[in-house]
mmCIF file of C-alpha atoms in Angstrom:
data_model
loop_
_atom_site.group_PDB
_atom_site.id
_atom_site.type_symbol
_atom_site.label_atom_id
_atom_site.label_comp_id
_atom_site.label_asym_id
_atom_site.label_seq_id
_atom_site.Cartn_x
_atom_site.Cartn_y
_atom_site.Cartn_z
ATOM 1 C CA MET T 7 -29.053 37.003 -34.842
ATOM 2 C CA ALA T 8 -26.575 37.622 -32.007
ATOM 3 C CA THR T 9 -27.822 40.156 -29.521
ATOM 4 C CA GLN T 10 -25.450 42.603 -27.905
ATOM 5 C CA SER T 11 -25.418 43.031 -24.176
ATOM 6 C CA LYS T 12 -26.265 46.530 -22.950
ATOM 7 C CA ASN T 13 -22.828 47.071 -21.404
ATOM 8 C CA GLU T 14 -20.182 46.008 -23.891
ATOM 9 C CA ALA T 15 -16.794 46.098 -22.151
ATOM 10 C CA GLN T 16 -14.397 47.917 -24.466
ATOM 11 C CA VAL T 17 -10.716 48.751 -24.616
ATOM 12 C CA GLY T 18 -9.976 51.542 -22.159
ATOM 13 C CA ASP T 19 -12.892 50.677 -19.851
ATOM 14 C CA LYS T 20 -12.435 49.458 -16.297
ATOM 15 C CA ALA T 21 -13.034 45.715 -16.227
ATOM 16 C CA PRO T 22 -16.127 44.603 -14.339
ATOM 17 C CA ASN T 23 -15.179 42.980 -11.050
ATOM 18 C CA ALA T 24 -17.021 40.043 -9.502
ATOM 19 C CA ARG T 25 -16.534 37.034 -7.298
ATOM 20 C CA VAL T 26 -15.686 33.692 -8.878
ATOM 21 C CA ILE T 27 -15.159 30.244 -7.385
ATOM 22 C CA ASP T 28 -12.523 27.591 -8.069
ATOM 23 C CA LYS T 29 -12.874 23.804 -8.061
ATOM 24 C CA ASP T 30 -11.994 23.647 -4.358
ATOM 25 C CA GLY T 31 -14.642 26.150 -3.303
ATOM 26 C CA ASN T 32 -12.267 29.080 -2.808
ATOM 27 C CA VAL T 33 -13.839 32.420 -3.701
ATOM 28 C CA PHE T 34 -11.793 35.127 -5.427
ATOM 29 C CA LYS T 35 -12.445 38.606 -6.734
ATOM 30 C CA LEU T 36 -11.427 38.975 -10.374
ATOM 31 C CA SER T 37 -9.363 42.001 -9.353
ATOM 32 C CA ASP T 38 -7.196 39.643 -7.271
ATOM 33 C CA LEU T 39 -6.273 37.889 -10.517
ATOM 34 C CA TRP T 40 -5.030 41.034 -12.279
ATOM 35 C CA LYS T 41 -3.552 43.004 -9.376
ATOM 36 C CA ASP T 42 0.038 41.705 -9.795
ATOM 37 C CA LYS T 43 0.181 40.826 -13.507
ATOM 38 C CA PRO T 44 -1.890 41.515 -16.600
ATOM 39 C CA LEU T 45 -4.669 38.952 -16.949
ATOM 40 C CA VAL T 46 -5.849 37.138 -20.046
ATOM 41 C CA LEU T 47 -9.457 36.366 -19.165
ATOM 42 C CA VAL T 48 -11.208 33.762 -21.314
ATOM 43 C CA PHE T 49 -14.970 33.381 -21.038
ATOM 44 C CA THR T 50 -16.245 30.014 -22.228
ATOM 45 C CA ARG T 51 -19.730 29.180 -23.392
ATOM 46 C CA HIS T 52 -21.461 26.218 -21.744
ATOM 47 C CA LYS T 53 -19.503 23.379 -20.162
ATOM 48 C CA GLY T 54 -19.900 21.050 -23.152
ATOM 49 C CA CYS T 55 -18.878 23.510 -25.889
ATOM 50 C CA PRO T 56 -16.306 21.779 -28.141
ATOM 51 C CA PHE T 57 -14.972 25.108 -29.428
ATOM 52 C CA CYS T 58 -14.303 26.292 -25.881
ATOM 53 C CA ARG T 59 -12.559 23.052 -24.970
ATOM 54 C CA GLN T 60 -10.384 23.341 -28.057
ATOM 55 C CA TYR T 61 -9.616 27.015 -27.326
ATOM 56 C CA LEU T 62 -8.612 26.269 -23.732
ATOM 57 C CA GLY T 63 -6.413 23.467 -25.092
ATOM 58 C CA GLU T 64 -4.680 26.013 -27.327
ATOM 59 C CA PHE T 65 -4.070 28.249 -24.308
ATOM 60 C CA GLN T 66 -2.583 25.264 -22.492
ATOM 61 C CA LYS T 67 -0.253 24.480 -25.402
ATOM 62 C CA ASN T 68 0.879 28.115 -25.465
ATOM 63 C CA TYR T 69 0.804 28.812 -21.732
ATOM 64 C CA ALA T 70 4.588 29.326 -21.558
ATOM 65 C CA ARG T 71 4.319 32.120 -24.140
ATOM 66 C CA PHE T 72 1.820 33.975 -21.950
ATOM 67 C CA SER T 73 3.993 33.413 -18.867
ATOM 68 C CA GLU T 74 7.006 34.811 -20.736
ATOM 69 C CA LYS T 75 4.956 37.968 -21.389
ATOM 70 C CA GLY T 76 4.349 38.226 -17.637
ATOM 71 C CA ALA T 77 0.628 37.495 -17.827
ATOM 72 C CA ASN T 78 -1.774 35.367 -15.836
ATOM 73 C CA VAL T 79 -4.383 33.348 -17.716
ATOM 74 C CA ALA T 80 -7.774 32.426 -16.280
ATOM 75 C CA ALA T 81 -10.913 30.892 -17.754
ATOM 76 C CA ILE T 82 -14.454 31.630 -16.595
ATOM 77 C CA MET T 83 -17.265 29.076 -16.909
ATOM 78 C CA MET T 84 -20.911 29.789 -16.142
ATOM 79 C CA GLY T 85 -21.074 26.914 -13.659
ATOM 80 C CA ASN T 86 -20.633 26.580 -9.922
ATOM 81 C CA GLN T 87 -17.885 24.822 -7.953
ATOM 82 C CA SER T 88 -19.108 21.313 -8.794
ATOM 83 C CA ALA T 89 -19.314 22.136 -12.525
ATOM 84 C CA VAL T 90 -15.741 23.458 -12.497
ATOM 85 C CA LYS T 91 -14.538 20.415 -10.565
ATOM 86 C CA GLU T 92 -16.296 18.044 -12.963
ATOM 87 C CA PHE T 93 -14.921 19.907 -15.999
ATOM 88 C CA LEU T 94 -11.368 19.618 -14.632
ATOM 89 C CA THR T 95 -11.679 15.930 -13.683
ATOM 90 C CA ASP T 96 -9.872 14.701 -16.798
ATOM 91 C CA ARG T 97 -8.232 17.967 -17.882
ATOM 92 C CA LYS T 98 -5.027 19.515 -16.631
ATOM 93 C CA PHE T 99 -4.421 23.193 -17.253
ATOM 94 C CA SER T 100 -1.516 25.340 -16.085
ATOM 95 C CA PHE T 101 -4.001 28.167 -15.545
ATOM 96 C CA LYS T 102 -7.011 28.407 -13.256
ATOM 97 C CA VAL T 103 -10.590 27.768 -14.308
ATOM 98 C CA TYR T 104 -13.295 29.485 -12.268
ATOM 99 C CA GLY T 105 -17.053 29.318 -12.114
ATOM 100 C CA SER T 106 -19.193 32.434 -12.138
ATOM 101 C CA GLY T 107 -22.413 30.736 -11.065
ATOM 102 C CA GLY T 108 -24.377 31.845 -14.132
ATOM 103 C CA SER T 109 -24.281 34.209 -17.082
ATOM 104 C CA ALA T 110 -24.405 37.553 -15.189
ATOM 105 C CA LEU T 111 -20.620 38.013 -15.419
ATOM 106 C CA HIS T 112 -20.725 37.223 -19.143
ATOM 107 C CA ARG T 113 -23.365 39.938 -19.514
ATOM 108 C CA ALA T 114 -21.292 42.393 -17.436
ATOM 109 C CA TYR T 115 -18.511 42.014 -20.034
ATOM 110 C CA GLY T 116 -20.977 42.594 -22.866
ATOM 111 C CA LEU T 117 -20.780 39.078 -24.246
ATOM 112 C CA LYS T 118 -23.413 38.300 -26.826
ATOM 113 C CA ARG T 119 -26.072 35.629 -27.006
ATOM 114 C CA PHE T 120 -27.333 34.105 -30.213
ATOM 115 C CA THR T 121 -31.029 34.353 -30.909
ATOM 116 C CA GLU T 122 -31.285 32.246 -34.053
ATOM 117 C CA THR T 123 -29.702 28.924 -34.966
ATOM 118 C CA GLY T 124 -27.682 30.638 -37.690
ATOM 119 C CA ASP T 125 -25.802 32.601 -35.065
ATOM 120 C CA LEU T 126 -24.523 29.458 -33.430
ATOM 121 C CA PHE T 127 -22.970 28.211 -36.655
ATOM 122 C CA ASN T 128 -22.925 30.371 -39.769
ATOM 123 C CA PRO T 129 -22.422 27.602 -42.361
ATOM 124 C CA VAL T 130 -21.473 29.952 -45.182
ATOM 125 C CA LYS T 131 -19.057 31.985 -43.103
ATOM 126 C CA SER T 132 -17.463 29.335 -40.944
ATOM 127 C CA ALA T 133 -17.984 25.783 -42.268
ATOM 128 C CA GLY T 134 -14.243 25.155 -42.627
ATOM 129 C CA GLU T 135 -13.549 26.708 -39.250
ATOM 130 C CA ILE T 136 -16.291 24.619 -37.621
ATOM 131 C CA PHE T 137 -14.926 21.384 -39.112
ATOM 132 C CA LYS T 138 -11.378 22.276 -38.092
ATOM 133 C CA SER T 139 -12.442 23.214 -34.559
ATOM 134 C CA LEU T 140 -14.645 20.151 -34.095
ATOM 135 C CA SER T 141 -11.832 17.910 -35.324
ATOM 136 C CA ALA T 142 -9.363 19.548 -32.956
ATOM 137 C CA ALA T 143 -11.891 19.607 -30.115
ATOM 138 C CA SER T 144 -12.520 15.874 -30.349
ATOM 139 C CA LYS T 145 -9.234 15.226 -28.543
ATOM 140 C CA TYR T 146 -10.387 17.503 -25.703
ATOM 141 C CA GLY T 147 -13.666 15.630 -25.354
ATOM 142 C CA LEU T 148 -17.207 16.563 -26.123
ATOM 143 C CA GLY T 149 -19.417 17.333 -23.170
ATOM 144 C CA ILE T 150 -23.078 17.640 -22.417
ATOM 145 C CA PRO T 151 -24.309 21.217 -22.763
ATOM 146 C CA GLU T 152 -25.013 22.724 -19.368
ATOM 147 C CA GLY T 153 -25.913 26.304 -18.639
ATOM 148 C CA ASP T 154 -27.062 28.947 -21.099
ATOM 149 C CA VAL T 155 -26.306 27.326 -24.459
ATOM 150 C CA ALA T 156 -27.152 30.580 -26.265
ATOM 151 C CA GLN T 157 -24.396 32.469 -24.435
ATOM 152 C CA LEU T 158 -21.303 33.263 -26.486
ATOM 153 C CA GLY T 159 -17.801 33.678 -25.090
ATOM 154 C CA GLY T 160 -15.014 36.190 -25.309
ATOM 155 C CA THR T 161 -11.409 37.007 -24.469
ATOM 156 C CA PHE T 162 -10.039 40.044 -22.641
ATOM 157 C CA VAL T 163 -6.624 41.318 -21.598
ATOM 158 C CA ILE T 164 -6.794 43.343 -18.393
ATOM 159 C CA ASP T 165 -3.924 45.456 -17.027
ATOM 160 C CA THR T 166 -2.926 45.550 -13.358
ATOM 161 C CA ASP T 167 -5.012 48.681 -12.771
ATOM 162 C CA GLY T 168 -8.120 46.948 -14.130
ATOM 163 C CA THR T 169 -8.081 48.663 -17.531
ATOM 164 C CA ILE T 170 -9.159 46.533 -20.484
ATOM 165 C CA LEU T 171 -6.321 46.448 -23.033
ATOM 166 C CA PHE T 172 -7.959 44.008 -25.468
ATOM 167 C CA ALA T 173 -11.570 42.905 -25.940
ATOM 168 C CA HIS T 174 -12.989 40.216 -28.196
ATOM 169 C CA GLN T 175 -16.690 39.393 -27.931
ATOM 170 C CA SER T 176 -17.499 36.280 -29.963
ATOM 171 C CA GLU T 177 -19.982 36.550 -32.836
ATOM 172 C CA LEU T 178 -20.345 32.776 -33.351
ATOM 173 C CA ALA T 179 -19.798 29.682 -31.214
ATOM 174 C CA SER T 180 -16.561 29.020 -33.111
ATOM 175 C CA ASP T 181 -15.361 32.649 -33.010
ATOM 176 C CA ASN T 182 -12.347 32.869 -30.710
ATOM 177 C CA ALA T 183 -9.645 35.526 -30.736
ATOM 178 C CA PRO T 184 -6.446 34.233 -32.395
ATOM 179 C CA LEU T 185 -3.810 33.576 -29.739
ATOM 180 C CA SER T 186 -1.263 35.595 -31.731
ATOM 181 C CA VAL T 187 -3.498 38.674 -31.429
ATOM 182 C CA VAL T 188 -3.990 38.109 -27.691
ATOM 183 C CA LEU T 189 -0.221 37.758 -27.233
ATOM 184 C CA ASN T 190 0.354 40.963 -29.209
ATOM 185 C CA ALA T 191 -2.107 42.799 -26.961
ATOM 186 C CA LEU T 192 0.227 42.082 -24.053
ATOM 187 C CA GLU T 193 2.946 44.020 -25.889
ATOM 188 C CA ASP T 194 0.885 46.743 -27.535
ATOM 189 C CA PRO T 195 -2.110 47.885 -25.504
ATOM 190 C CA LYS T 196 -3.428 49.868 -28.463
ATOM 191 C CA ILE T 197 -4.419 46.645 -30.229
ATOM 192 C CA GLN T 198 -8.129 46.093 -30.015
ATOM 193 C CA ASN T 199 -10.698 43.909 -31.654
#
């Protein structure tokens, strides 16, 4: 069973702010990332998650569409600078990937953790989705799990004043917000998930 964090970040809330680190060791406040443009903030699971790798690959393929909407895109991993650097060794993204140093930032955004194996993969609910994602993810590489493997991810759209316009907290490892919905949230802030 997936457990809910105490502080689920919802549409209309102020986004939690924290410091994150890039592959070069530069430290940023999240608010620096949304101060000039809306931010699409993607939280990944652990470094080896094939669904996360596939999802980030989809963002890369569609990066121009987000740029056309005037948005920044950033991904948050649970790792530190060396984990981010290692993750990016053979991957090129047009957006930044940052490390949060652990799962505290995930918890601040109300991202869930699974507590039973069935929450990781619900075979009845998502077998086709899992196969499709694993097939697609294979071209992005499969990594060794590192970090809190029970932590689930999520996707948020944050306006320039720090207000959350869109929130998606994953229910399963393979549960990612459709990019079309995220793109729509940049046009219509009333869209929520």
